mmCIF file of N, CA and C in Angstrom:
data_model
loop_
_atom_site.group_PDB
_atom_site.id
_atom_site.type_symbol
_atom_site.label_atom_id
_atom_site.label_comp_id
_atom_site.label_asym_id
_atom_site.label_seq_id
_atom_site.Cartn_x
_atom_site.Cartn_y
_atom_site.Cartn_z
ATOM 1 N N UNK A 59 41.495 121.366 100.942
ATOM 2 C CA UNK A 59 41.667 122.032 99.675
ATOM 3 C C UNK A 59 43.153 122.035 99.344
ATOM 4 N N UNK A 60 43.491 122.120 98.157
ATOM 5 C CA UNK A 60 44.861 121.814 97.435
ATOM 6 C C UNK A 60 45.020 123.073 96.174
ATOM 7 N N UNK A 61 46.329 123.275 96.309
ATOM 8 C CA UNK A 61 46.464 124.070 95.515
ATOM 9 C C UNK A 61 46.699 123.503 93.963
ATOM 10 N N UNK A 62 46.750 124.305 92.984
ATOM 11 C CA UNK A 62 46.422 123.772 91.465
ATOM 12 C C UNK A 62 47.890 123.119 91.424
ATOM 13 N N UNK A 63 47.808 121.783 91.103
ATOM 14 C CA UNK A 63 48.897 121.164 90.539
ATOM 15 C C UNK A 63 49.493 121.336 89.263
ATOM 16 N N UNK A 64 50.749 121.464 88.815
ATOM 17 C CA UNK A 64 51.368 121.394 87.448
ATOM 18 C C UNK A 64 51.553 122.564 87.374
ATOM 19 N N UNK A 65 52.918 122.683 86.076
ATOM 20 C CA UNK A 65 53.510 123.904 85.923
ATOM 21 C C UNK A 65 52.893 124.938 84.996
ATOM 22 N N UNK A 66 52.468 124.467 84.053
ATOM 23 C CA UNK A 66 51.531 125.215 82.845
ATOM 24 C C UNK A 66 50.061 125.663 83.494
ATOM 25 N N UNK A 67 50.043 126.442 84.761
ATOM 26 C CA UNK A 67 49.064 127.219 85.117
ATOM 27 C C UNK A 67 48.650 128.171 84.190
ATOM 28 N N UNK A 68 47.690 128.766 84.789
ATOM 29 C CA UNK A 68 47.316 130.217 84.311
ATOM 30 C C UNK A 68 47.841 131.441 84.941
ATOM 31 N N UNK A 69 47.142 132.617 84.750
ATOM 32 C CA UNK A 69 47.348 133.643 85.761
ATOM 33 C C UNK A 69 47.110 133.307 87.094
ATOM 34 N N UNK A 70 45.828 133.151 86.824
ATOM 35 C CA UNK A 70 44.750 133.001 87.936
ATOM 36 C C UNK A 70 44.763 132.449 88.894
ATOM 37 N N UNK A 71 45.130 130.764 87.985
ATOM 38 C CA UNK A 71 45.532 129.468 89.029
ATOM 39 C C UNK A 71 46.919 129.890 89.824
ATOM 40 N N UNK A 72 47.556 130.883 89.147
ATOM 41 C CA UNK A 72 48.806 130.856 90.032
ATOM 42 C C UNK A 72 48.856 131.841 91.218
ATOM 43 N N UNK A 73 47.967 132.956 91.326
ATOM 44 C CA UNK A 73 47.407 134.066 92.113
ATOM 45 C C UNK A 73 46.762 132.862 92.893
ATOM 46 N N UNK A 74 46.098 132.137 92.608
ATOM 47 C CA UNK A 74 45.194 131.599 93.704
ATOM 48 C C UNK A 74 46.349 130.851 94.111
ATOM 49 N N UNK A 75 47.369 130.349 93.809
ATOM 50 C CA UNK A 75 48.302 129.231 94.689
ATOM 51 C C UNK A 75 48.871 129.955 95.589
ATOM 52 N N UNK A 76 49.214 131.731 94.922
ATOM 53 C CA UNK A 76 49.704 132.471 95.675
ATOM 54 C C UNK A 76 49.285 132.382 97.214
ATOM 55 N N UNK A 77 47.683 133.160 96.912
ATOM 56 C CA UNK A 77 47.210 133.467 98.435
ATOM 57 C C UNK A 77 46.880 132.122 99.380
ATOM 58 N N UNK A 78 46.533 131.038 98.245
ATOM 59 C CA UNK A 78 46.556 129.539 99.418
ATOM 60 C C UNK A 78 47.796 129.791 100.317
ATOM 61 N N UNK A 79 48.666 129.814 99.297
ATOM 62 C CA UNK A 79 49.920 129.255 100.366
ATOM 63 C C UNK A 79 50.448 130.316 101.604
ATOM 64 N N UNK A 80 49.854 131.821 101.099
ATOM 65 C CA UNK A 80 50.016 132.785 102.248
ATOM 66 C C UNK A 80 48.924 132.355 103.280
ATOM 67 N N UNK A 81 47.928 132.125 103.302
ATOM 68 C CA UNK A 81 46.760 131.568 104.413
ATOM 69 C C UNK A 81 47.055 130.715 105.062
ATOM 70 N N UNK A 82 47.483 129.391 104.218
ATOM 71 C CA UNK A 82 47.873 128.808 104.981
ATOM 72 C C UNK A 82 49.125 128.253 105.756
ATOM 73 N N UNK A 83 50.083 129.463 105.403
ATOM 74 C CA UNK A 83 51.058 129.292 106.178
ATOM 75 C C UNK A 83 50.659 130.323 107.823
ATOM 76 N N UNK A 84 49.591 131.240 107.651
ATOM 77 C CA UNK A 84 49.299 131.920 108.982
ATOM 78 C C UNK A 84 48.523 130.674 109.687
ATOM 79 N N UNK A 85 47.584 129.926 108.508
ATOM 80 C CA UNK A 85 47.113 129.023 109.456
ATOM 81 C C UNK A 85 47.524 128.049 110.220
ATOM 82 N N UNK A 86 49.317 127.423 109.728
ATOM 83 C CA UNK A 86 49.822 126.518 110.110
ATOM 84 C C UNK A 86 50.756 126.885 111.644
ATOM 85 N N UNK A 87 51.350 128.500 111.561
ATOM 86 C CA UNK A 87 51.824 128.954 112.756
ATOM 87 C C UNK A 87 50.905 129.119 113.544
ATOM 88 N N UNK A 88 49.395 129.509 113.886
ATOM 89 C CA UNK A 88 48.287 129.844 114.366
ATOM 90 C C UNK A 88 48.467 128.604 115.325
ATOM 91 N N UNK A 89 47.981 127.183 114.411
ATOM 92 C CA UNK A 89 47.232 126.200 114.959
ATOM 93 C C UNK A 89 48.764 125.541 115.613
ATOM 94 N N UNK A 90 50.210 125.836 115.279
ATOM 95 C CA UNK A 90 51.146 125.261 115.335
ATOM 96 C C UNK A 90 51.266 125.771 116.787
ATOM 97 N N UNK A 91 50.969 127.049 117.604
ATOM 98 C CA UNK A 91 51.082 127.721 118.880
ATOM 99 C C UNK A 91 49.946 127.248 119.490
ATOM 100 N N UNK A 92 48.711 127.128 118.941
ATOM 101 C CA UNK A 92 48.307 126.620 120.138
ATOM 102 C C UNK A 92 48.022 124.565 120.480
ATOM 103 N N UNK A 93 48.515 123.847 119.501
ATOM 104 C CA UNK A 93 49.091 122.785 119.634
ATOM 105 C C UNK A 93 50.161 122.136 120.790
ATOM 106 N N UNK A 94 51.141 123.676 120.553
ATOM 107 C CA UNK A 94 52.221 123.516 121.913
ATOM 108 C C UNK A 94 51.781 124.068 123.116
ATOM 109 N N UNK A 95 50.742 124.709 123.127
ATOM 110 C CA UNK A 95 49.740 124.902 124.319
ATOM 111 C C UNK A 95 48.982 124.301 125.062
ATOM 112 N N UNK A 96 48.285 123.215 124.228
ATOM 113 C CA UNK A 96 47.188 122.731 124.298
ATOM 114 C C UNK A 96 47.757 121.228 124.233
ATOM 115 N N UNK A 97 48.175 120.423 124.955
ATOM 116 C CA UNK A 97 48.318 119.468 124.298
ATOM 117 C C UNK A 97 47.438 118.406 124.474
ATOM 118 N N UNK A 98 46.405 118.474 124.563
ATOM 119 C CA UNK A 98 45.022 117.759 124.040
ATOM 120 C C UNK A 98 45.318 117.546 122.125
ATOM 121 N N UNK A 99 45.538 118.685 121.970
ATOM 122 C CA UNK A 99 45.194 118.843 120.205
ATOM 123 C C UNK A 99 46.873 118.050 119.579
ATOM 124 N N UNK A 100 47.364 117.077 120.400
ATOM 125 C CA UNK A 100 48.547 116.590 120.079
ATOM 126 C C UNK A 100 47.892 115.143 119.850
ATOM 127 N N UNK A 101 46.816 114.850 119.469
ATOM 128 C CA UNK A 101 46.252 113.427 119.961
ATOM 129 C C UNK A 101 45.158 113.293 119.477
ATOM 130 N N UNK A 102 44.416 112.173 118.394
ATOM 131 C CA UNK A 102 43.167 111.949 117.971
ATOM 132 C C UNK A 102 42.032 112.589 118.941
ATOM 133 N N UNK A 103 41.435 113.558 118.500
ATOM 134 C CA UNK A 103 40.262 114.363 118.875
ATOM 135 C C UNK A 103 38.842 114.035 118.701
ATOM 136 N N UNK A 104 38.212 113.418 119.447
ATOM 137 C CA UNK A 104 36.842 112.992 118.337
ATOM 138 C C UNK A 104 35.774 114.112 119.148
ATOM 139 N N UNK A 105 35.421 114.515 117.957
ATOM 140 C CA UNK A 105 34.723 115.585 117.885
ATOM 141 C C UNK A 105 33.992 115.377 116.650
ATOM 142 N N UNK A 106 31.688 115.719 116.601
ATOM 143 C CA UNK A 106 31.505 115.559 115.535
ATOM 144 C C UNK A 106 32.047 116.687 114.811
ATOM 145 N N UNK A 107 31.981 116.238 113.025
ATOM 146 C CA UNK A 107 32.154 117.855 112.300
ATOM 147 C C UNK A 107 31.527 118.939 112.834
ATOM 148 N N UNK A 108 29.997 118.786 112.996
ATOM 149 C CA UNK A 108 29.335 119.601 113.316
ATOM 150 C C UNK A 108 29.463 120.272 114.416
ATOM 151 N N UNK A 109 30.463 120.242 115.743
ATOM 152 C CA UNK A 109 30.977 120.591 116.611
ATOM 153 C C UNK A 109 31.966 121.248 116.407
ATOM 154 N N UNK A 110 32.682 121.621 114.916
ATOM 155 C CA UNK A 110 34.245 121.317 115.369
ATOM 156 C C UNK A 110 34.892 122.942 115.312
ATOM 157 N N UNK A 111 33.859 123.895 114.543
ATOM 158 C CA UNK A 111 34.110 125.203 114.726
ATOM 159 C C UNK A 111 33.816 125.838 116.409
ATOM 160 N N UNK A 112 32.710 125.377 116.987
ATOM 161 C CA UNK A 112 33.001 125.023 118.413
ATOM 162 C C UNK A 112 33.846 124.757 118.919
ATOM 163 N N UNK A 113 34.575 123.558 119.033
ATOM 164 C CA UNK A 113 35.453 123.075 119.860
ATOM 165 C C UNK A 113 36.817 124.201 119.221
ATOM 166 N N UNK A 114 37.070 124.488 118.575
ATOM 167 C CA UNK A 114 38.303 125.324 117.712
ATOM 168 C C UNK A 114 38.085 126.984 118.459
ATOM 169 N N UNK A 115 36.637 127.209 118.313
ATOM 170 C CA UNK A 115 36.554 128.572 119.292
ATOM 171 C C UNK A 115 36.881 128.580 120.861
ATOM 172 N N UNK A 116 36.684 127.476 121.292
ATOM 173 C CA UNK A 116 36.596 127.034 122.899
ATOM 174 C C UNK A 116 38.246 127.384 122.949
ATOM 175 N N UNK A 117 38.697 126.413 121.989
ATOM 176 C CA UNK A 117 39.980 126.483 122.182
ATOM 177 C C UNK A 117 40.971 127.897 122.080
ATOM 178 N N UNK A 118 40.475 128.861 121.288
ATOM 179 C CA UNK A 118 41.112 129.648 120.687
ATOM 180 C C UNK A 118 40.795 130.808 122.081
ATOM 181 N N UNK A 119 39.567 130.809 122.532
ATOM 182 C CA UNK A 119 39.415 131.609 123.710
ATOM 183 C C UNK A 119 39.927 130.835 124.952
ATOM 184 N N UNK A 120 40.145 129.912 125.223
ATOM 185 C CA UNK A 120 41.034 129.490 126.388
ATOM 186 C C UNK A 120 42.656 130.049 125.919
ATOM 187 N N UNK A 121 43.065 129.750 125.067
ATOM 188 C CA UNK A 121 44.337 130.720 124.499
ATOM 189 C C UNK A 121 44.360 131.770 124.741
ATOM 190 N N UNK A 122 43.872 132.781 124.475
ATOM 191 C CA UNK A 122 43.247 134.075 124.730
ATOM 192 C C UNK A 122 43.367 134.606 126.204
ATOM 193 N N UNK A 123 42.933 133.665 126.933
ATOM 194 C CA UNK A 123 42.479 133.879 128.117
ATOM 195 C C UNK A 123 43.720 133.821 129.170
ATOM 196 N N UNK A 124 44.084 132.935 128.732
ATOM 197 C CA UNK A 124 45.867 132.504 129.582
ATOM 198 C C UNK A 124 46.776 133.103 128.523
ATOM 199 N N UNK A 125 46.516 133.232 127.713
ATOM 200 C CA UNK A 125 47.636 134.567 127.471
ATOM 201 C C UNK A 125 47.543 136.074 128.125
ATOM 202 N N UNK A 126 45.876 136.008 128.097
ATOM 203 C CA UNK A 126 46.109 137.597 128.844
ATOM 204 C C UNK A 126 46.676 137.483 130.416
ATOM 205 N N UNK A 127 46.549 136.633 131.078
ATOM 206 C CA UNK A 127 46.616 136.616 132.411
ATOM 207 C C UNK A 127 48.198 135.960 132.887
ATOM 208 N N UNK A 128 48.823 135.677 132.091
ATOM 209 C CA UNK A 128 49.891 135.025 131.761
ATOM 210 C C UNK A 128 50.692 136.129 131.978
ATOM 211 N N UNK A 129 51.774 136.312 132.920
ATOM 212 C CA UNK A 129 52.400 137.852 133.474
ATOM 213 C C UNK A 129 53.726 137.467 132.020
ATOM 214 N N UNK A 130 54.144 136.318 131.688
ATOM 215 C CA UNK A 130 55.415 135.929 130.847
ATOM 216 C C UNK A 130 55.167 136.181 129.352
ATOM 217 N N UNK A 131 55.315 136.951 128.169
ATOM 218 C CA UNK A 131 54.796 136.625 127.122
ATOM 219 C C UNK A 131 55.600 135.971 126.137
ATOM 220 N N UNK A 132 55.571 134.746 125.816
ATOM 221 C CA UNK A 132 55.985 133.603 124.831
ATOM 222 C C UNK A 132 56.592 132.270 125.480
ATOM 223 N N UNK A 133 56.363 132.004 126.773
ATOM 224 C CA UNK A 133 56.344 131.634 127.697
ATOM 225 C C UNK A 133 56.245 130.077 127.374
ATOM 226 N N UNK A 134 55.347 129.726 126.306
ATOM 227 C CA UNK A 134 54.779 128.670 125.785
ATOM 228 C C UNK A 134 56.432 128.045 124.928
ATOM 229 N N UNK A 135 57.037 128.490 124.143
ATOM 230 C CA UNK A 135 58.061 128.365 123.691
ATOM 231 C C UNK A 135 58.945 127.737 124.318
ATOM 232 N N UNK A 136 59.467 127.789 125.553
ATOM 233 C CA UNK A 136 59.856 126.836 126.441
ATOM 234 C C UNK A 136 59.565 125.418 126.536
ATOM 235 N N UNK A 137 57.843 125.299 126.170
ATOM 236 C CA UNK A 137 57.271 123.760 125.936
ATOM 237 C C UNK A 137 57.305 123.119 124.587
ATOM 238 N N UNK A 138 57.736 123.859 123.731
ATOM 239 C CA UNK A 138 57.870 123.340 122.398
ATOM 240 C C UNK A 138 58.915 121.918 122.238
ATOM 241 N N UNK A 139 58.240 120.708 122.089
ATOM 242 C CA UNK A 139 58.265 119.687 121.659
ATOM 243 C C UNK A 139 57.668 119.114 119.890
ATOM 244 N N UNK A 140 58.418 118.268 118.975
ATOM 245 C CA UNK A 140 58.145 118.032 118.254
ATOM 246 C C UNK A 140 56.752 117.696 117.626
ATOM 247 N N UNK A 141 55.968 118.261 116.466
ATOM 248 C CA UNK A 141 54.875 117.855 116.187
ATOM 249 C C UNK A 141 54.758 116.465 115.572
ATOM 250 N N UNK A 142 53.928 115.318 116.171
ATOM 251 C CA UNK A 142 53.943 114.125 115.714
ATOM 252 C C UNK A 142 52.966 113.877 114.489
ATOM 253 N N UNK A 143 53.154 112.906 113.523
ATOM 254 C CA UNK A 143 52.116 113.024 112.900
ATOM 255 C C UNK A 143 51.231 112.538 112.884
ATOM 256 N N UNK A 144 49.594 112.492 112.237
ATOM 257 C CA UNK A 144 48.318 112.099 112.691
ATOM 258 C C UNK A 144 47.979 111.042 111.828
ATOM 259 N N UNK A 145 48.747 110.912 110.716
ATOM 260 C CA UNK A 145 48.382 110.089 109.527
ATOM 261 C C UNK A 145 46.949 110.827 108.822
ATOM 262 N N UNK A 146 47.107 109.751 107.866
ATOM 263 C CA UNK A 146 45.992 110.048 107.251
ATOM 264 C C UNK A 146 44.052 109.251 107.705
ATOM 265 N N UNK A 147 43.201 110.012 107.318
ATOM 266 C CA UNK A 147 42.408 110.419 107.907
ATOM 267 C C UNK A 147 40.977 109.718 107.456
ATOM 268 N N UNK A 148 40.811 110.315 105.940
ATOM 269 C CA UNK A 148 40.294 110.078 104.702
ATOM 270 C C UNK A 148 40.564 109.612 103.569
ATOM 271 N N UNK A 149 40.336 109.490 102.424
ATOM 272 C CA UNK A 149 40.473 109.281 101.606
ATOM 273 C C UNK A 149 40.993 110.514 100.962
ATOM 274 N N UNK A 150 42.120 110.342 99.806
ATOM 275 C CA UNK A 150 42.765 111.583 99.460
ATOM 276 C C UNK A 150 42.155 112.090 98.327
ATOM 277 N N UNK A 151 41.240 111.755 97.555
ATOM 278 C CA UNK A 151 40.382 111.746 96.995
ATOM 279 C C UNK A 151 39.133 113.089 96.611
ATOM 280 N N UNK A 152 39.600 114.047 96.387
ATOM 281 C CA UNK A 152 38.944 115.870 96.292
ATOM 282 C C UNK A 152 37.202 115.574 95.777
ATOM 283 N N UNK A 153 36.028 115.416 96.582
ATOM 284 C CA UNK A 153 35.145 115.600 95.501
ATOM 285 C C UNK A 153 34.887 116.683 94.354
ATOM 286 N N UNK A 154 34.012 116.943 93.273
ATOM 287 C CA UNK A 154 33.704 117.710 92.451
ATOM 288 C C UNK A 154 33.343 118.851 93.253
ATOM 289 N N UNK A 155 32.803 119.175 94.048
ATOM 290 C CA UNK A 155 32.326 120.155 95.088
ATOM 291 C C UNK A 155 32.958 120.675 95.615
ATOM 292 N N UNK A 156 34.535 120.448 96.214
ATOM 293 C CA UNK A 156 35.429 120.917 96.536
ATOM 294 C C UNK A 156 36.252 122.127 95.286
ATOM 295 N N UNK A 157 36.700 121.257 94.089
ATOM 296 C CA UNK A 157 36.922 121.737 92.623
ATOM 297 C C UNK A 157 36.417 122.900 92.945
ATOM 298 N N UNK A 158 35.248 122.742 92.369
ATOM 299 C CA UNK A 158 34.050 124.175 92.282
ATOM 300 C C UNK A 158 34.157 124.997 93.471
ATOM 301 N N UNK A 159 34.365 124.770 94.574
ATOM 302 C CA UNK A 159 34.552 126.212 95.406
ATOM 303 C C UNK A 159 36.192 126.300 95.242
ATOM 304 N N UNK A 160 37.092 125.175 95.063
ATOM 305 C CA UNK A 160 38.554 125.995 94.625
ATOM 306 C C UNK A 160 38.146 127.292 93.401
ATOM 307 N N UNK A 161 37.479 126.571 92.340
ATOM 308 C CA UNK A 161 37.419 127.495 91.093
ATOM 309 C C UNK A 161 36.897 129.258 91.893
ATOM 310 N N UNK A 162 35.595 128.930 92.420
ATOM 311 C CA UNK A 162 35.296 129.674 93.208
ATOM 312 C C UNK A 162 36.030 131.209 94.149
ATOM 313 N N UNK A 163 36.470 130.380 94.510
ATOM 314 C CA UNK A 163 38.033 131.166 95.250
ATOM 315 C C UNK A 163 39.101 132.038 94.349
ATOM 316 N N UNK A 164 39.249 131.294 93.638
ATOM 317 C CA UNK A 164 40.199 131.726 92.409
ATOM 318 C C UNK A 164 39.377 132.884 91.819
ATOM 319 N N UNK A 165 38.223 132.732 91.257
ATOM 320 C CA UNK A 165 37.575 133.651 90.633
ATOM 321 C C UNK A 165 37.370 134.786 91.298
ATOM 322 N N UNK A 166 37.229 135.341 92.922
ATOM 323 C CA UNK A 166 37.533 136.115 93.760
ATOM 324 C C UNK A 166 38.479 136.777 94.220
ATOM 325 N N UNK A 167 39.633 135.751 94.016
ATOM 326 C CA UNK A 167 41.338 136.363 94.456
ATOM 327 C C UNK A 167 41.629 137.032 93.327
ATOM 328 N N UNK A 168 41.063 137.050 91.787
ATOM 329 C CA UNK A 168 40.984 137.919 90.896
ATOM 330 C C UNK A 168 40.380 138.891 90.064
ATOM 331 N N UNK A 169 39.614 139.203 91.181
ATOM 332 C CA UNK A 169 37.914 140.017 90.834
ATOM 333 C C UNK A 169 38.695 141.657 91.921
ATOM 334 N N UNK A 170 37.974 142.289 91.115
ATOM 335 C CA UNK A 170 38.441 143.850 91.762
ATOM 336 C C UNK A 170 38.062 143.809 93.394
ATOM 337 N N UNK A 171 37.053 143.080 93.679
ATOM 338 C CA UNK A 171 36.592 143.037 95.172
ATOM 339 C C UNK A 171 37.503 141.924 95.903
ATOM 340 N N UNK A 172 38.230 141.188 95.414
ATOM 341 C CA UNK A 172 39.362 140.049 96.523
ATOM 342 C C UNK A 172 40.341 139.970 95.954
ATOM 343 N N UNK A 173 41.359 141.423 95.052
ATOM 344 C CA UNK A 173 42.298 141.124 94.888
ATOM 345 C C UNK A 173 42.859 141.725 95.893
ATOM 346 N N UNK A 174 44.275 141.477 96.323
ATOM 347 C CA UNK A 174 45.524 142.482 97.505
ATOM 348 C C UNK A 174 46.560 143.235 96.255
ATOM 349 N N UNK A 175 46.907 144.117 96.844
ATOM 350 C CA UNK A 175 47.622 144.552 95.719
ATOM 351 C C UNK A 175 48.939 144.385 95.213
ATOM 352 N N UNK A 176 50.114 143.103 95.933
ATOM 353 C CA UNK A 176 50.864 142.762 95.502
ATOM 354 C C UNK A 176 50.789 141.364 94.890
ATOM 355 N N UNK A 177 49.703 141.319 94.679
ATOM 356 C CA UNK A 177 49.579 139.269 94.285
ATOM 357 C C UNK A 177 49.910 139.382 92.891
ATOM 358 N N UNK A 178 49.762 140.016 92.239
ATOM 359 C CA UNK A 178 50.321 139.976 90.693
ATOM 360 C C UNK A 178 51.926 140.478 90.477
ATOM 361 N N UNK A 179 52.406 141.346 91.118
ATOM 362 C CA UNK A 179 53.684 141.429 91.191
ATOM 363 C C UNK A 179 54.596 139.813 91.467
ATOM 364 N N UNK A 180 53.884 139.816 92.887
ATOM 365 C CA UNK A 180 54.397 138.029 93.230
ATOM 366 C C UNK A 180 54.385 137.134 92.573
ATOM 367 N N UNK A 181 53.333 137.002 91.712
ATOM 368 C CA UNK A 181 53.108 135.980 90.718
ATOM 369 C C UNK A 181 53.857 135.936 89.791
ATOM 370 N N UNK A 182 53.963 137.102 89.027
ATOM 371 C CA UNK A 182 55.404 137.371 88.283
ATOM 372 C C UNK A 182 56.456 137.183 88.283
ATOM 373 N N UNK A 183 56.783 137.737 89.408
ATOM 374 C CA UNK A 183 58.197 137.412 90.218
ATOM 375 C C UNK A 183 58.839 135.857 90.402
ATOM 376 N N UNK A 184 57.457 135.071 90.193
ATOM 377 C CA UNK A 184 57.871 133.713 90.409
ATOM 378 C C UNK A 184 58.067 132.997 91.674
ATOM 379 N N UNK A 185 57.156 133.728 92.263
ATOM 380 C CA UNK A 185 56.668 133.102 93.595
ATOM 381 C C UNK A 185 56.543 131.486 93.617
ATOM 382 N N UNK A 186 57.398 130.949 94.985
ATOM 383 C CA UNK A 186 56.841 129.394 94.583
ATOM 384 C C UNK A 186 56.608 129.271 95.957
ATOM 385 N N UNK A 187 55.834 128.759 96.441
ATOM 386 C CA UNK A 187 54.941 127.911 97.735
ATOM 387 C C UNK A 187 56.158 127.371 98.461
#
C-alpha cells in the first residue's frame, strides 16, 4: 500500500498519509530489530503467502523469547550491520482492490471511531512523511 500521491490532496487523503507514515515508520524499526537479530530475514525467504503471518509470528516469539532470557538488554545493537537491498519483487503495479481498501482506511482514520486526536492538528501544521 502507498500513500496518496500529489500535492492537491484533500483533508482526508492527507490524515490518511499522516497515519500511513506513522505505522509505518513503527513498522520499519520493528522489522528493522529483528532483521539485525535474525539474520535469516537478511536473505530471500521462500515462504508461501499463506504461511507468512506464521512464519512472522514464529519469528516475533523467538525474539521475545531471547530477549527475555537475554541477561544484556540491547545487546543486539552491537550486531548491527548494514541493511542490503532485496530488489524488487513484483510488479509495481497497485490493483483496483488495493485502491478500495486504501479509500477504505482513509474513510476510518476520519470517522469518529478511528480518528487519534492529534491527526488534524498535524495535518495542518504541515506534516510531511
Amino acid at each position: 500500500m502507498r500513500p496518496y500521491p500529489g500535492r492537491n490532496l484533500t483533508a482526508e487523503q492527507r490524515i490518511f498519509n499522516y497515519r500511513f507514515s506513522r505505522a509505518r515508520r513503527v513498522i520499519e524499526n520493528a522489522f528493522g530489530i529483528l532483521v539485525n537479530r535474525w539474520r535469516l530475514l537478511r536473505t530471500m525467504v521462500s515462504v508461501k503467502v499463506e504461511n507468512i503471518d506464521v512464519f512472522v509470528k514464529a519469528i516475533i516469539c523467538l525474539h521475545n523469547f531471547v530477549k527475555k532470557e537475554q541477561s544484556s538488554s540491547g545487546s543486539w545493537r552491537n550486531e548491527i550491520k548494514p541493511l542490503e537491498s532485496v530488489g524488487r519483487l513484483s510488479a509495481n503495479r497497485a490493483s483496483q482492490l488495493l485502491y478500495n481498501k486504501r479509500d477504505k482506511l482513509k474513510d476510518y482514520f476520519v470517522s469518529p471511531a478511528g480518528q487519534v486526536p492529534s491527526q488534524n492538528e498535524e495535518v495542518q501544521a504541515g506534516f510531511r512523511p
